[in-house]
PDB file of C-alpha atoms in Angstrom:
ATOM      1  CA  MET A   1      -5.982  -6.544   7.475  1.00 92.00           C
ATOM      2  CA  CYS A   2      -7.645  -7.729   4.372  1.00 93.00           C
ATOM      3  CA  VAL A   3      -4.057  -8.174   2.412  1.00 93.00           C
ATOM      4  CA  GLU A   4      -3.147 -10.032   5.557  1.00 96.00           C
ATOM      5  CA  ALA A   5      -5.963 -12.643   5.382  1.00 96.00           C
ATOM      6  CA  GLU A   6      -5.218 -12.886   1.927  1.00 96.00           C
ATOM      7  CA  ALA A   7      -1.876 -14.072   2.179  1.00 96.00           C
ATOM      8  CA  ILE A   8      -2.626 -16.546   4.759  1.00 97.00           C
ATOM      9  CA  GLY A   9      -5.524 -18.247   2.452  1.00 96.00           C
ATOM     10  CA  LEU A  10      -8.831 -16.435   3.686  1.00 96.00           C
ATOM     11  CA  GLY A  11      -9.508 -14.090   1.286  1.00 96.00           C
ATOM     12  CA  ASP A  12     -13.103 -15.648   1.104  1.00 97.00           C
ATOM     13  CA  GLU A  13     -14.035 -15.399   4.294  1.00 97.00           C
ATOM     14  CA  PRO A  14     -16.462 -12.835   5.420  1.00 96.00           C
ATOM     15  CA  ILE A  15     -14.905 -10.198   7.574  1.00 94.00           C
ATOM     16  CA  PRO A  16     -16.161 -10.329  10.760  1.00 90.00           C
ATOM     17  CA  ILE A  17     -17.401  -6.822  11.267  1.00 88.00           C
ATOM     18  CA  GLY A  18     -18.615  -6.495   7.967  1.00 84.00           C
ATOM     19  CA  PHE A  19     -18.937  -3.034   6.103  1.00 87.00           C
ATOM     20  CA  ARG A  20     -20.875  -0.196   7.031  1.00 89.00           C
ATOM     21  CA  ALA A  21     -21.528   2.366   4.291  1.00 87.00           C
ATOM     22  CA  THR A  22     -22.206   6.178   4.592  1.00 89.00           C
ATOM     23  CA  SER A  23     -26.003   5.428   4.644  1.00 94.00           C
ATOM     24  CA  ASN A  24     -25.335   3.236   8.064  1.00 94.00           C
ATOM     25  CA  ARG A  25     -26.276  -0.181   6.250  1.00 93.00           C
ATOM     26  CA  SER A  26     -23.787  -3.129   6.963  1.00 92.00           C
ATOM     27  CA  PHE A  27     -22.669  -5.421   4.165  1.00 93.00           C
ATOM     28  CA  VAL A  28     -20.989  -8.779   4.639  1.00 95.00           C
ATOM     29  CA  VAL A  29     -17.998  -9.096   2.689  1.00 96.00           C
ATOM     30  CA  SER A  30     -15.228 -11.345   2.212  1.00 97.00           C
ATOM     31  CA  PHE A  31     -11.715  -9.833   2.883  1.00 96.00           C
ATOM     32  CA  SER A  32     -11.067 -10.327  -0.879  1.00 97.00           C
ATOM     33  CA  GLU A  33     -13.967  -8.291  -1.877  1.00 96.00           C
ATOM     34  CA  ALA A  34     -13.231  -5.814   0.541  1.00 95.00           C
ATOM     35  CA  SER A  35      -9.777  -5.215  -0.672  1.00 95.00           C
ATOM     36  CA  LEU A  36     -11.028  -4.296  -4.033  1.00 95.00           C
ATOM     37  CA  ILE A  37     -13.655  -2.221  -2.496  1.00 93.00           C
ATOM     38  CA  LEU A  38     -10.824  -0.529  -0.758  1.00 93.00           C
ATOM     39  CA  ARG A  39      -8.648  -0.130  -3.911  1.00 95.00           C
ATOM     40  CA  ALA A  40     -11.379   1.289  -5.695  1.00 96.00           C
ATOM     41  CA  LEU A  41     -12.181   4.263  -2.865  1.00 94.00           C
ATOM     42  CA  ARG A  42      -8.158   4.830  -3.032  1.00 96.00           C
ATOM     43  CA  ALA A  43      -8.431   5.418  -6.478  1.00 97.00           C
ATOM     44  CA  TRP A  44     -11.603   7.643  -6.426  1.00 97.00           C
ATOM     45  CA  ALA A  45      -9.939   9.380  -3.234  1.00 97.00           C
ATOM     46  CA  ALA A  46      -7.051  10.184  -5.565  1.00 97.00           C
ATOM     47  CA  VAL A  47      -9.157  11.638  -8.256  1.00 97.00           C
ATOM     48  CA  ALA A  48     -11.235  13.723  -6.158  1.00 97.00           C
ATOM     49  CA  GLN A  49      -8.145  14.632  -4.062  1.00 98.00           C
ATOM     50  CA  ALA A  50      -6.528  16.198  -7.378  1.00 97.00           C
ATOM     51  CA  ASN A  51      -9.494  17.831  -8.470  1.00 97.00           C
ATOM     52  CA  TRP A  52      -9.284  19.628  -4.882  1.00 97.00           C
ATOM     53  CA  TRP A  53      -6.139  20.706  -5.451  1.00 97.00           C
ATOM     54  CA  ARG A  54      -6.722  21.905  -9.202  1.00 97.00           C
ATOM     55  CA  MET A  55      -9.409  23.794  -7.813  1.00 97.00           C
ATOM     56  CA  LYS A  56      -7.421  25.462  -5.047  1.00 97.00           C
ATOM     57  CA  ASP A  57      -4.748  26.484  -7.424  1.00 98.00           C
ATOM     58  CA  LEU A  58      -7.223  27.980  -9.779  1.00 97.00           C
ATOM     59  CA  VAL A  59      -8.527  30.249  -7.047  1.00 97.00           C
ATOM     60  CA  ARG A  60      -5.174  30.944  -5.821  1.00 97.00           C
ATOM     61  CA  SER A  61      -4.095  32.355  -9.720  1.00 97.00           C
ATOM     62  CA  ALA A  62      -7.498  34.072 -10.322  1.00 97.00           C
ATOM     63  CA  GLU A  63      -6.826  38.140 -10.294  1.00 97.00           C
ATOM     64  CA  THR A  64     -10.742  39.202 -10.980  1.00 97.00           C
ATOM     65  CA  ARG A  65     -13.975  38.281  -9.710  1.00 97.00           C
ATOM     66  CA  ALA A  66     -14.600  37.486 -13.298  1.00 97.00           C
ATOM     67  CA  ASP A  67     -11.601  34.417 -12.908  1.00 97.00           C
ATOM     68  CA  LEU A  68     -13.190  33.097 -10.081  1.00 97.00           C
ATOM     69  CA  ASP A  69     -16.766  32.892 -11.470  1.00 97.00           C
ATOM     70  CA  ALA A  70     -14.891  31.477 -14.627  1.00 97.00           C
ATOM     71  CA  ILE A  71     -14.112  28.470 -12.167  1.00 97.00           C
ATOM     72  CA  ASP A  72     -16.380  25.519 -13.043  1.00 96.00           C
ATOM     73  CA  LEU A  73     -16.965  23.596  -9.838  1.00 95.00           C
ATOM     74  CA  ASP A  74     -18.590  20.965 -11.314  1.00 96.00           C
ATOM     75  CA  ALA A  75     -15.658  19.732 -13.479  1.00 96.00           C
ATOM     76  CA  GLY A  76     -13.552  16.969 -12.706  1.00 95.00           C
ATOM     77  CA  TRP A  77     -15.194  15.336  -9.582  1.00 95.00           C
ATOM     78  CA  PRO A  78     -15.055  11.494 -10.028  1.00 94.00           C
TER      79      PRO A  78
END
C-alpha cells in the first residue's frame, strides 16, 4: 500500500488509519514514513530470525548439557 501510494505521488499524505504500536499507542505517519519504518522492521526481523536459526543449530548440535549451557542466549539479537 505504501509503495503504491508513493508511486502515484501520495507519499507525503498521512495513512488514514495510522500506525499502532505494541504499546497500543497510535501514530500518524505518511505513506513514505511508513515505508521506511516497514523496511527497517523487515531488516530487524531478518537479523532476529537468523539468530533464532543460529541458536536452533547450536542446540541441535549440542552433545552434552555443558554444550547447551555454553550457548549464549543473549548474543546476536538486534
